[in-house]
mmCIF file of N, CA, C and O in Angstrom:
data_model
loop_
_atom_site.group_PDB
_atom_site.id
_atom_site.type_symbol
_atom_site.label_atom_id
_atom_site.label_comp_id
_atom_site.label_asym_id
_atom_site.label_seq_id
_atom_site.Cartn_x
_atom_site.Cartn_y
_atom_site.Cartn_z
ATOM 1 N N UNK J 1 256.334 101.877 109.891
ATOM 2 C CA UNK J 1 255.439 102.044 108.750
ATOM 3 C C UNK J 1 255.549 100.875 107.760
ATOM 4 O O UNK J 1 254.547 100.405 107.220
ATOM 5 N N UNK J 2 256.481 100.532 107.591
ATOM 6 C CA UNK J 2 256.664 99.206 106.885
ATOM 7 C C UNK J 2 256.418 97.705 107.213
ATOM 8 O O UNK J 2 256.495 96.753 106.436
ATOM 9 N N UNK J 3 256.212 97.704 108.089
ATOM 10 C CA UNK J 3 255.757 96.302 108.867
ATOM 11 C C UNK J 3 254.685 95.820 108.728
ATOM 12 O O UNK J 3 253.680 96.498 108.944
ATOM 13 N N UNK J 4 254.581 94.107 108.207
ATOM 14 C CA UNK J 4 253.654 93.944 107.678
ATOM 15 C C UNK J 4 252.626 93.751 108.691
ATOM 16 O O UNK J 4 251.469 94.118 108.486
ATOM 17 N N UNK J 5 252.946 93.260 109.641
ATOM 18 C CA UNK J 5 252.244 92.874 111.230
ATOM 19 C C UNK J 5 252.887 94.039 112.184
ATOM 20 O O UNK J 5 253.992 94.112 112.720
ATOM 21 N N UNK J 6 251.846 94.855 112.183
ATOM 22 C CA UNK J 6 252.296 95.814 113.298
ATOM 23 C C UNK J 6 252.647 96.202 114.733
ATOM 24 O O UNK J 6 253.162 97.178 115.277
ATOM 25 N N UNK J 7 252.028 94.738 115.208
ATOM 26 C CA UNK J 7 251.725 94.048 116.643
ATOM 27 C C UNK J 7 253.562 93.560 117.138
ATOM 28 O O UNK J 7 254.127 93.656 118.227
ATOM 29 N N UNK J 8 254.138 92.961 115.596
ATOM 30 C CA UNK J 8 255.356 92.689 116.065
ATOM 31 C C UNK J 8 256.468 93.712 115.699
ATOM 32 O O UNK J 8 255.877 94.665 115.192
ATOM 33 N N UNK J 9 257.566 93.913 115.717
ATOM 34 C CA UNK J 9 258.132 94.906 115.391
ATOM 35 C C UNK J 9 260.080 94.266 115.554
ATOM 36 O O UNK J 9 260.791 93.969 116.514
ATOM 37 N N UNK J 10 260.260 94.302 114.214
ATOM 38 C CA UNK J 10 261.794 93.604 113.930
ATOM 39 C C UNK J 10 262.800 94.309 113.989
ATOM 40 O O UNK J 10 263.049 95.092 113.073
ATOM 41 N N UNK J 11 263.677 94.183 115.173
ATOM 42 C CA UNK J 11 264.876 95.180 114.750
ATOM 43 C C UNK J 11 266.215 94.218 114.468
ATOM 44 O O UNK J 11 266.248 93.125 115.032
ATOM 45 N N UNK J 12 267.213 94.583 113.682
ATOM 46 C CA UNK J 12 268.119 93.462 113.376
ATOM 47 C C UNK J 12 269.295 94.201 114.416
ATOM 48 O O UNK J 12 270.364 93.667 114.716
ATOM 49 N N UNK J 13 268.963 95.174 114.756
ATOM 50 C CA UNK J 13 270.357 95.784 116.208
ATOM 51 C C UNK J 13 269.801 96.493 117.381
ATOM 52 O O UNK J 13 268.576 96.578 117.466
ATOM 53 N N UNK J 14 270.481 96.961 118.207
ATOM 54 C CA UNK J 14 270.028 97.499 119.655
ATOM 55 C C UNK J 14 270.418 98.851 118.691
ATOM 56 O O UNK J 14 271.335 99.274 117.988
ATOM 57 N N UNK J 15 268.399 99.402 119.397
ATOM 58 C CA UNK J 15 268.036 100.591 118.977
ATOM 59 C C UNK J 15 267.351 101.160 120.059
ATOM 60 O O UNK J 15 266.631 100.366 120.665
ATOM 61 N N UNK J 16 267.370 102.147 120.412
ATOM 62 C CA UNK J 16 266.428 102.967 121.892
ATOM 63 C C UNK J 16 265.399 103.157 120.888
ATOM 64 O O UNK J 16 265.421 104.049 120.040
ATOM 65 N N UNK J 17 264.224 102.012 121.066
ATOM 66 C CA UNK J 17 262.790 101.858 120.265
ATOM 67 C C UNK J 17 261.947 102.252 121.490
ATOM 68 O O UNK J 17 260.834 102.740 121.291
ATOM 69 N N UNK J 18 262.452 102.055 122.891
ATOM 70 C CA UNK J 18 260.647 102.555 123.410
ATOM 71 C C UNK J 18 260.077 103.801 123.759
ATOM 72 O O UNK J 18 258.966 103.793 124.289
ATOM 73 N N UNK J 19 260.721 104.991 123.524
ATOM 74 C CA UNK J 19 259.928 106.153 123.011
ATOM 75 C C UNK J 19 259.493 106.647 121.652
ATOM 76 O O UNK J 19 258.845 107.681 121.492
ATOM 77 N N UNK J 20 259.899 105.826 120.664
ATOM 78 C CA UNK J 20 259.694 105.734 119.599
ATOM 79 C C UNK J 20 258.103 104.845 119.416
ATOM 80 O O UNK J 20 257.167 105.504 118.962
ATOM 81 N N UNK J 21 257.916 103.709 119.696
ATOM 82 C CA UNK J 21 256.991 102.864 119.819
ATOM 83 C C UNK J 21 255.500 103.410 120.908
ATOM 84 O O UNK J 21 254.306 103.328 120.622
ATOM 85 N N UNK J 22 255.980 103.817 121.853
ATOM 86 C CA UNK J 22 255.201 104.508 122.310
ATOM 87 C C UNK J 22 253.954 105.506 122.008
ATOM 88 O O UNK J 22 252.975 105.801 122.693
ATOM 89 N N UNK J 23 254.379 105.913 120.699
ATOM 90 C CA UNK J 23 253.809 107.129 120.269
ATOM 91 C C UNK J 23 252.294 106.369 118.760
ATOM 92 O O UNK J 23 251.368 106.861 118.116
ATOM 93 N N UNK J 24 253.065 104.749 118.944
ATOM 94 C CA UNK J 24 252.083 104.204 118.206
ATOM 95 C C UNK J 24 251.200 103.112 118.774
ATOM 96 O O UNK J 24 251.716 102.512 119.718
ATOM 97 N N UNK J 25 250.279 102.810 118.503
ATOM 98 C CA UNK J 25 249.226 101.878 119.228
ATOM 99 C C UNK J 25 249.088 100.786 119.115
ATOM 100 O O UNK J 25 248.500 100.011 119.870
ATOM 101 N N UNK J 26 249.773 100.527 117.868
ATOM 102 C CA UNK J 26 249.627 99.002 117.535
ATOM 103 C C UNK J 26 250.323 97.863 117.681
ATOM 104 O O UNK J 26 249.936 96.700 117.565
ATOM 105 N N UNK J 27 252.017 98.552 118.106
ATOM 106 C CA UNK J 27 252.853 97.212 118.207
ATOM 107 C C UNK J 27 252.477 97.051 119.870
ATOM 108 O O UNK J 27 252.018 97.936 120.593
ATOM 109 N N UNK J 28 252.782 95.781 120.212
ATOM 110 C CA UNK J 28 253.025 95.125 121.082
ATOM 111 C C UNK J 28 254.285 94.424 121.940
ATOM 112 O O UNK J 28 254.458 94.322 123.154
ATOM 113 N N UNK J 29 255.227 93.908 120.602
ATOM 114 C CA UNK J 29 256.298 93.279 121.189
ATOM 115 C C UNK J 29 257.349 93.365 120.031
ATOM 116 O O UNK J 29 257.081 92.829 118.956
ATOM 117 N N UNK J 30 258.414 93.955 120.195
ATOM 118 C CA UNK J 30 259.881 93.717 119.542
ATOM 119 C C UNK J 30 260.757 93.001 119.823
ATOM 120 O O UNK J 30 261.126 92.750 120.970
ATOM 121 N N UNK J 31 261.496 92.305 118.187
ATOM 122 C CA UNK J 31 262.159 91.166 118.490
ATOM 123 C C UNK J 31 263.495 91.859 118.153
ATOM 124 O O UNK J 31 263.755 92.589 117.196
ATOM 125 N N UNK J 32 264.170 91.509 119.030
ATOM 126 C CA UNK J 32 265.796 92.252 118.366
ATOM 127 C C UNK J 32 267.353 91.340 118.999
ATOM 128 O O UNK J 32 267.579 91.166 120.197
ATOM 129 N N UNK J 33 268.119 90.939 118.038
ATOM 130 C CA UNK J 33 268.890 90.892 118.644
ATOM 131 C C UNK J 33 269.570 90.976 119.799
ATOM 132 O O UNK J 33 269.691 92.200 119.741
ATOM 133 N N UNK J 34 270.107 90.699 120.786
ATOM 134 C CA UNK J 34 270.782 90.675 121.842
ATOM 135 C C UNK J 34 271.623 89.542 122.687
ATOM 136 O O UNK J 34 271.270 88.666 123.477
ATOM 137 N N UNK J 35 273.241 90.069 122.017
ATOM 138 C CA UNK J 35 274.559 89.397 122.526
ATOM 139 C C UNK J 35 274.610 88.068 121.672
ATOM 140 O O UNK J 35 274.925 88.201 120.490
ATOM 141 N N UNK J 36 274.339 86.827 122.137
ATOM 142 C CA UNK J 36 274.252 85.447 121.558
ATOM 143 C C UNK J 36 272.685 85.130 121.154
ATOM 144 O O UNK J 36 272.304 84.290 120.338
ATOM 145 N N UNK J 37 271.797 86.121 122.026
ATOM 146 C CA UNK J 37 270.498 85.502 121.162
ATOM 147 C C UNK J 37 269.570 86.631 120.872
ATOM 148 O O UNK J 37 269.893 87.819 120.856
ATOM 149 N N UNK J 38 268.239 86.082 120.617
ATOM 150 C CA UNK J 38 267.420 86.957 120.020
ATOM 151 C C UNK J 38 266.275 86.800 121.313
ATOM 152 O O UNK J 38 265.984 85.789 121.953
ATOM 153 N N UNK J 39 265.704 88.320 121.444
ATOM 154 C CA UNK J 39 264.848 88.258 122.792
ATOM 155 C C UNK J 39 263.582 89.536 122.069
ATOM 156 O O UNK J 39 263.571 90.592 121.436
ATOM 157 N N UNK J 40 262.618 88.512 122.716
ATOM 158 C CA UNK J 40 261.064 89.581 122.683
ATOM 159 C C UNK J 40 260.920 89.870 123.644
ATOM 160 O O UNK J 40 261.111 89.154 124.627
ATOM 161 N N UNK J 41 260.395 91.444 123.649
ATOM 162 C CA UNK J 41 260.455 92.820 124.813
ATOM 163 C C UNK J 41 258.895 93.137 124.398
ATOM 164 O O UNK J 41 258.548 93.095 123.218
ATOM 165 N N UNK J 42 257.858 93.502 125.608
ATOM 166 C CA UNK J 42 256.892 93.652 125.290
ATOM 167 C C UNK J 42 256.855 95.343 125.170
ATOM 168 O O UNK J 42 257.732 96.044 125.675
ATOM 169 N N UNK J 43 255.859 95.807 124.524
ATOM 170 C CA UNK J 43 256.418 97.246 124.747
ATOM 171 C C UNK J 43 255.308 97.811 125.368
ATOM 172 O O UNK J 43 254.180 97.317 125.386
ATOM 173 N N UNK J 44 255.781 99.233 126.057
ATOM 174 C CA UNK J 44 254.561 99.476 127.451
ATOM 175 C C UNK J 44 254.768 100.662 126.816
ATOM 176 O O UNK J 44 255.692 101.093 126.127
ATOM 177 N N UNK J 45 253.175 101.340 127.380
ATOM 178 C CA UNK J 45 252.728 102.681 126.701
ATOM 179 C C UNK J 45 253.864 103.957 127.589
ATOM 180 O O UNK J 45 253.996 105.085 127.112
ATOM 181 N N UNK J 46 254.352 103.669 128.465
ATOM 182 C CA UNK J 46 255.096 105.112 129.430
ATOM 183 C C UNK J 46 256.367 104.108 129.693
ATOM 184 O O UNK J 46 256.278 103.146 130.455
ATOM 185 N N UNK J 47 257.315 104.377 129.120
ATOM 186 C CA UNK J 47 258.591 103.495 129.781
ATOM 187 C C UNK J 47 259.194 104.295 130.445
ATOM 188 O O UNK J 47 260.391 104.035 130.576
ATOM 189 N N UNK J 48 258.700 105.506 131.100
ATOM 190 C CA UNK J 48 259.232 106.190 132.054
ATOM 191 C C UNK J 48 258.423 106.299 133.588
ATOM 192 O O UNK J 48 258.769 106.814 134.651
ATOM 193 N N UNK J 49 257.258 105.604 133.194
ATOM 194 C CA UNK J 49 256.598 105.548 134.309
ATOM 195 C C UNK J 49 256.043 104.865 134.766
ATOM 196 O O UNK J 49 255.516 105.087 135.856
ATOM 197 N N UNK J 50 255.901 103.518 133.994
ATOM 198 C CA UNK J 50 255.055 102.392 134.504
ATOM 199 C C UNK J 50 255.446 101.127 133.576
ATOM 200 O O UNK J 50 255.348 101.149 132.349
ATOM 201 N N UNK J 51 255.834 100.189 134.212
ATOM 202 C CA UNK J 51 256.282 99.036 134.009
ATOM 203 C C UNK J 51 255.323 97.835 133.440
ATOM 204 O O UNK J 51 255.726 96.716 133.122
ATOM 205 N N UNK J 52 253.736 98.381 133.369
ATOM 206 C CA UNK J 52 252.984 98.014 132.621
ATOM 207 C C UNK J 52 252.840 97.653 131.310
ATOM 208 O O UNK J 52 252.409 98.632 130.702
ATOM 209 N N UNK J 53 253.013 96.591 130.487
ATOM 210 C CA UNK J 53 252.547 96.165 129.052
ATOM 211 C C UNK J 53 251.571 96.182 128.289
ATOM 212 O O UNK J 53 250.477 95.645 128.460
ATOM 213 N N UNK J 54 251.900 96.743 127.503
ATOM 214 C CA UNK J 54 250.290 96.532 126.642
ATOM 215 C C UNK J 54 249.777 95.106 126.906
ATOM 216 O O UNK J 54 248.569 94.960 127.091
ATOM 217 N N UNK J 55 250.587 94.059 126.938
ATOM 218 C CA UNK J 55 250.363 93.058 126.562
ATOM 219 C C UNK J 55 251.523 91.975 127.175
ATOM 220 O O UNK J 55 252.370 91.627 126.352
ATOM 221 N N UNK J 56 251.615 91.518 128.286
ATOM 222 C CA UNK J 56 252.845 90.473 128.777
ATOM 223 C C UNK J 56 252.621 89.322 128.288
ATOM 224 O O UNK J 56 251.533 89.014 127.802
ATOM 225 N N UNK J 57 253.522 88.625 128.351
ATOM 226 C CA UNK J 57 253.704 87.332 127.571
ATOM 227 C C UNK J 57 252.609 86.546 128.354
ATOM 228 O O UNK J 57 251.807 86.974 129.184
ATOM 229 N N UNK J 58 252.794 85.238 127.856
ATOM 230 C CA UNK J 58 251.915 84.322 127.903
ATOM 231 C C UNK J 58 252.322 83.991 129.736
ATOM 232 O O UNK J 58 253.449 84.243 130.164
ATOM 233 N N UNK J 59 251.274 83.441 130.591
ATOM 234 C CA UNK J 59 251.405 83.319 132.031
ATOM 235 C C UNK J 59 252.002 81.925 132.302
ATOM 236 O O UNK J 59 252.764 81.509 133.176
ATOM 237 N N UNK J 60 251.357 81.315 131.192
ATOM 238 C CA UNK J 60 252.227 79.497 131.471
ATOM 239 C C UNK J 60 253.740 79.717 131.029
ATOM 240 O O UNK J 60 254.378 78.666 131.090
ATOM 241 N N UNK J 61 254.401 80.705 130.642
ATOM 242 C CA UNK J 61 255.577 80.723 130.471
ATOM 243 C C UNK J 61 256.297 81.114 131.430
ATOM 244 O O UNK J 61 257.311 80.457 131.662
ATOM 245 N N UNK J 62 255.972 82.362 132.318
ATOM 246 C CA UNK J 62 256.343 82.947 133.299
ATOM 247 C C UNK J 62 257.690 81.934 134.060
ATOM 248 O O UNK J 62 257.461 80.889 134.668
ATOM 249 N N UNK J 63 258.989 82.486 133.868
ATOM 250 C CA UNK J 63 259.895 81.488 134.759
ATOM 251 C C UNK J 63 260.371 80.722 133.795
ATOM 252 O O UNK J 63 261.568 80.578 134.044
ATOM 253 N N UNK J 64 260.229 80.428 133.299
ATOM 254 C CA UNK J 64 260.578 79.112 132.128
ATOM 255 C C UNK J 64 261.782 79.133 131.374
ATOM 256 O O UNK J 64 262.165 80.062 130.664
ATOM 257 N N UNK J 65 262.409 77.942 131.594
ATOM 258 C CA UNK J 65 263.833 77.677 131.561
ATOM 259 C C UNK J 65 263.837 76.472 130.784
ATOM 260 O O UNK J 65 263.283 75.447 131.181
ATOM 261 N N UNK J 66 264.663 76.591 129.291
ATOM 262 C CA UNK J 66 265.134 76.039 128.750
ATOM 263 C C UNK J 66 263.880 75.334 128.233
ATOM 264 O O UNK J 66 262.819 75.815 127.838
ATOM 265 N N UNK J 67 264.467 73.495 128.390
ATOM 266 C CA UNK J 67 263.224 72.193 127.849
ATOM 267 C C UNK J 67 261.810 72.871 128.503
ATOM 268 O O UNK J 67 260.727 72.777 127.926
ATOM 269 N N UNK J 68 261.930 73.329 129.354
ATOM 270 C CA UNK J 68 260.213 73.690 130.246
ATOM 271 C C UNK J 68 259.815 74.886 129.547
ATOM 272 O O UNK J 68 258.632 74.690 129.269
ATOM 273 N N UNK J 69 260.096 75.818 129.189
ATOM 274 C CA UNK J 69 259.867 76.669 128.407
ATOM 275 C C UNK J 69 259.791 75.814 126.881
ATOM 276 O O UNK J 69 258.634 75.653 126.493
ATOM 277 N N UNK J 70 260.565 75.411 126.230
ATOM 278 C CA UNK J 70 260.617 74.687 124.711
ATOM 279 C C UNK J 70 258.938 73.504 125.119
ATOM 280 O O UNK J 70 258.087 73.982 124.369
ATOM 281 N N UNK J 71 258.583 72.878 125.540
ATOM 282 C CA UNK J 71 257.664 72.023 126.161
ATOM 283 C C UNK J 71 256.320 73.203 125.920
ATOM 284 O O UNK J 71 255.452 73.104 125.052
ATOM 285 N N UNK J 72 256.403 73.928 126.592
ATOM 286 C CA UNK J 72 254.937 75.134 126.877
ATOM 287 C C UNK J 72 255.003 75.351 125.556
ATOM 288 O O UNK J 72 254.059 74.904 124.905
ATOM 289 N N UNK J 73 256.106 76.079 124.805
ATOM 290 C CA UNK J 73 256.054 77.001 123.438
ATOM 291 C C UNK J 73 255.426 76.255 122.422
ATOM 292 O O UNK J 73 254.475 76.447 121.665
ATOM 293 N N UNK J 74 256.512 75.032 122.694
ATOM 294 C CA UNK J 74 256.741 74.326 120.889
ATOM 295 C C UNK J 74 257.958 74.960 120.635
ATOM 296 O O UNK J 74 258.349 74.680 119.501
ATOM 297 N N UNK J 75 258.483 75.479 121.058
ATOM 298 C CA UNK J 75 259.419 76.229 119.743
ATOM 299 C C UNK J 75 260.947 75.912 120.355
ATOM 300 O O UNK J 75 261.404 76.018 121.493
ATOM 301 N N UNK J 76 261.412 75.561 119.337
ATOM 302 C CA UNK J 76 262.581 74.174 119.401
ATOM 303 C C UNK J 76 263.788 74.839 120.353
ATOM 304 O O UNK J 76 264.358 74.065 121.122
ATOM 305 N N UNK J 77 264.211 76.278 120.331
ATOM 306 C CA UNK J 77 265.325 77.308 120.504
ATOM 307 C C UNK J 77 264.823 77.746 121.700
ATOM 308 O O UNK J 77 265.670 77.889 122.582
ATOM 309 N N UNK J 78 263.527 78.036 122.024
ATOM 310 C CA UNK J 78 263.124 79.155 123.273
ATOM 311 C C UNK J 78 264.505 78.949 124.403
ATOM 312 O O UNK J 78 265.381 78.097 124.258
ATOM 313 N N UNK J 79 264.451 79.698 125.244
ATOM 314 C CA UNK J 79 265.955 79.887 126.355
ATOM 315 C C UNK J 79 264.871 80.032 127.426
ATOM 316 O O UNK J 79 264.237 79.158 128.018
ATOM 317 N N UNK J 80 264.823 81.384 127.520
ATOM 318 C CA UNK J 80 263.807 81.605 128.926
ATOM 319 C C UNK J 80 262.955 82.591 128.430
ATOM 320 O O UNK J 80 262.914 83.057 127.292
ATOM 321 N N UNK J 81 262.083 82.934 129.688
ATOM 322 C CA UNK J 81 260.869 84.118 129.830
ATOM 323 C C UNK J 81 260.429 84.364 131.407
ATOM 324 O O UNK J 81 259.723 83.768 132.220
ATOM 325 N N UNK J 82 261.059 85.306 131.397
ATOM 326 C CA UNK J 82 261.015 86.542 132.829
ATOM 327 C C UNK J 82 260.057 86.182 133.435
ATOM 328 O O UNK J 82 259.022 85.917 132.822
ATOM 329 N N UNK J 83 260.122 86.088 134.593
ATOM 330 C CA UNK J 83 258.911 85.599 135.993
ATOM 331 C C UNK J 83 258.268 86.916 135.678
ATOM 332 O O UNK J 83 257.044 86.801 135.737
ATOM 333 N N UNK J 84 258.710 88.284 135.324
ATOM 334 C CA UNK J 84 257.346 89.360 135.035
ATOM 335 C C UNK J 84 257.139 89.511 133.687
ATOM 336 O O UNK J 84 257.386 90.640 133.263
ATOM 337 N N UNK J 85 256.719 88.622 132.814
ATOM 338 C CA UNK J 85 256.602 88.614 131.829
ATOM 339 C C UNK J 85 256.591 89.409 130.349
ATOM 340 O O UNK J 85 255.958 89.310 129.298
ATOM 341 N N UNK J 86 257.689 90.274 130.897
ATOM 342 C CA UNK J 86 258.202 91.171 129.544
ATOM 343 C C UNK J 86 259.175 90.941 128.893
ATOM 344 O O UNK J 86 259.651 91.844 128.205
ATOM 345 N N UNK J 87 259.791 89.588 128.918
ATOM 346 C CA UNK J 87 260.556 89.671 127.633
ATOM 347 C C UNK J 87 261.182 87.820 127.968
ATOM 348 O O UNK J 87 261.480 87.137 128.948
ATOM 349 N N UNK J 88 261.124 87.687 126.707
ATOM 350 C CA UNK J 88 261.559 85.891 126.616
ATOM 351 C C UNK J 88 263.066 86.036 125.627
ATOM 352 O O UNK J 88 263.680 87.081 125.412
ATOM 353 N N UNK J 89 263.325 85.003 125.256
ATOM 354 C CA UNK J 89 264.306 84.378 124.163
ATOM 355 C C UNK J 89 264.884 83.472 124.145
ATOM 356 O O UNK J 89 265.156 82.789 125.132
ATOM 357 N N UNK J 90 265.248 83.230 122.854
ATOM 358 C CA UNK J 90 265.321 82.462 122.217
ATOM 359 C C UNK J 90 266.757 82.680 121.316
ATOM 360 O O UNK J 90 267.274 83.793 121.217
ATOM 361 N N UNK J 91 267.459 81.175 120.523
ATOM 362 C CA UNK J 91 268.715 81.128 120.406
ATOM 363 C C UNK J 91 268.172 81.514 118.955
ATOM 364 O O UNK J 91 268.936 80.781 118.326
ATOM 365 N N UNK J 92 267.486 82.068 118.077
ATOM 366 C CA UNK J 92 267.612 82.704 116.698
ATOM 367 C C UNK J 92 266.681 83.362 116.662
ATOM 368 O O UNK J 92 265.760 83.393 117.478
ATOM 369 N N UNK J 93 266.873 84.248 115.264
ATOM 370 C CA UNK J 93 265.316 85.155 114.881
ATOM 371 C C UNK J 93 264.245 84.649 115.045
ATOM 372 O O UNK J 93 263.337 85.224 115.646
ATOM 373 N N UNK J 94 264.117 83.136 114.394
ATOM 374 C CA UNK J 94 263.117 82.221 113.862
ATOM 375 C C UNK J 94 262.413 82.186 114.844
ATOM 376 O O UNK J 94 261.185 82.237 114.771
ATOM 377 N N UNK J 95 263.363 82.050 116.437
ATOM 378 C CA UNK J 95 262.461 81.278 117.600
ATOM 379 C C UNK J 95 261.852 82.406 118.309
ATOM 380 O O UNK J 95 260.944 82.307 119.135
ATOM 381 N N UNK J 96 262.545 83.719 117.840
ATOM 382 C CA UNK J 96 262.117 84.589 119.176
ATOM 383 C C UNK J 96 260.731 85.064 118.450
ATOM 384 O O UNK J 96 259.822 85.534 119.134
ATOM 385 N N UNK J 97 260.597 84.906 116.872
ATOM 386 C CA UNK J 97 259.565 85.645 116.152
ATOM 387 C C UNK J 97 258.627 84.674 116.197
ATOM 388 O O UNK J 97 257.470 85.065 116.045
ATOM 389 N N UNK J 98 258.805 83.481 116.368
ATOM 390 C CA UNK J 98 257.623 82.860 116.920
ATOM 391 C C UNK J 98 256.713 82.323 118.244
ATOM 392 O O UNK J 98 255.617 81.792 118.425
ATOM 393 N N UNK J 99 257.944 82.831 119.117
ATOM 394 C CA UNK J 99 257.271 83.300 120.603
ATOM 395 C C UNK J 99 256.545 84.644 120.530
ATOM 396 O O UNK J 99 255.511 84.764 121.187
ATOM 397 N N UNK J 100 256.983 85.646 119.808
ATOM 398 C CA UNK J 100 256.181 86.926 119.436
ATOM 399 C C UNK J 100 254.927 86.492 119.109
ATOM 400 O O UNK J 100 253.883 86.776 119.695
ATOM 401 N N UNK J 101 255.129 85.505 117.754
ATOM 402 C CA UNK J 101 254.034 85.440 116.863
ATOM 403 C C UNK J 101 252.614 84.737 118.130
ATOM 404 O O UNK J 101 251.474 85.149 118.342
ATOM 405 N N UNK J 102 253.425 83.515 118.746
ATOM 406 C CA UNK J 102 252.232 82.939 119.847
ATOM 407 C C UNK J 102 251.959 84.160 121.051
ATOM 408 O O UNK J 102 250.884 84.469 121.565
ATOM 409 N N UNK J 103 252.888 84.548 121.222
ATOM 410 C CA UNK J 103 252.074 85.862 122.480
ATOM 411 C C UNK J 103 251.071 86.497 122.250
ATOM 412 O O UNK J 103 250.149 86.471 123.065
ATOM 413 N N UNK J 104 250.945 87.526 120.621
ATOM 414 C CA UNK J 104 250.427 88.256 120.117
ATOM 415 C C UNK J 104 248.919 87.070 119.616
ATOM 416 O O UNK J 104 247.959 87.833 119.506
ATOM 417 N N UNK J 105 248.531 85.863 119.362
ATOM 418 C CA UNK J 105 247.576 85.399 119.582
ATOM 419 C C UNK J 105 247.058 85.057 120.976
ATOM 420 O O UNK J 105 245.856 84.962 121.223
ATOM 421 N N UNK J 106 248.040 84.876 121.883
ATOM 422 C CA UNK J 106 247.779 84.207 123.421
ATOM 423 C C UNK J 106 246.722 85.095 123.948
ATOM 424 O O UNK J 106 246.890 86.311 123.855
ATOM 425 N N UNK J 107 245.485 84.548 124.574
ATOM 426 C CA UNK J 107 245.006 85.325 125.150
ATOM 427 C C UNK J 107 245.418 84.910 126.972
ATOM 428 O O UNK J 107 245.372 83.798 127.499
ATOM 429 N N UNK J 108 245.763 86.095 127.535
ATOM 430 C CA UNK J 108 246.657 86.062 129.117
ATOM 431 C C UNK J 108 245.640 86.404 130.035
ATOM 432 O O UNK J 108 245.892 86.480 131.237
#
């Protein structure tokens, strides 16, 4: 309810968000913490039944490792992004919220 962009969705710790998220229509992708970095998770309408996204990341990213991923993005930190395109990251908030921010314009 507080989020100013509803499409993205900020958590600062590991929280069991996708039955929670589910129940709303508008986010798309959460950025949250995880271990040494920060990673965007796309979020899918049934996470009990279908591995489907509202919305997967961008397709020129698909696979993308390190400089080849940083090269596609722009974005100085990116790490990787999953050959099935649900979830990337990046070495800070900054980078993973602006792989969010370009997904959520990307048209795929």
């Amino acid at each position: 309810d507080q989020a100013q962009d509803k499409r993205i969705i900020i958590l600062e710790g590991l929280y069991p968000w996708e039955h929670v998220l589910k129940k709303y229509p508008e986010p798309l992708y959460v950025v949250q913490k995880s271990d040494d970095m920060w990673r965007v998770k796309a979020v899918r309408d049934d996470p009990d039944a279908s591995f489907e996204n509202r919305k997967d990341l961008p397709r020129t990213w698909a696979g993308k490792r390190g400089n080849d991923l940083v090269e596609v993005t722009g974005v100085a930190d990116a790490e990787f992004c999953h050959n099935a395109r649900f979830t990337a990251g990046a070495r800070s908030k900054e980078g993973a919220l602006q792989l969010a921010q370009i997904a959520v314009e990307y048209n795929t």
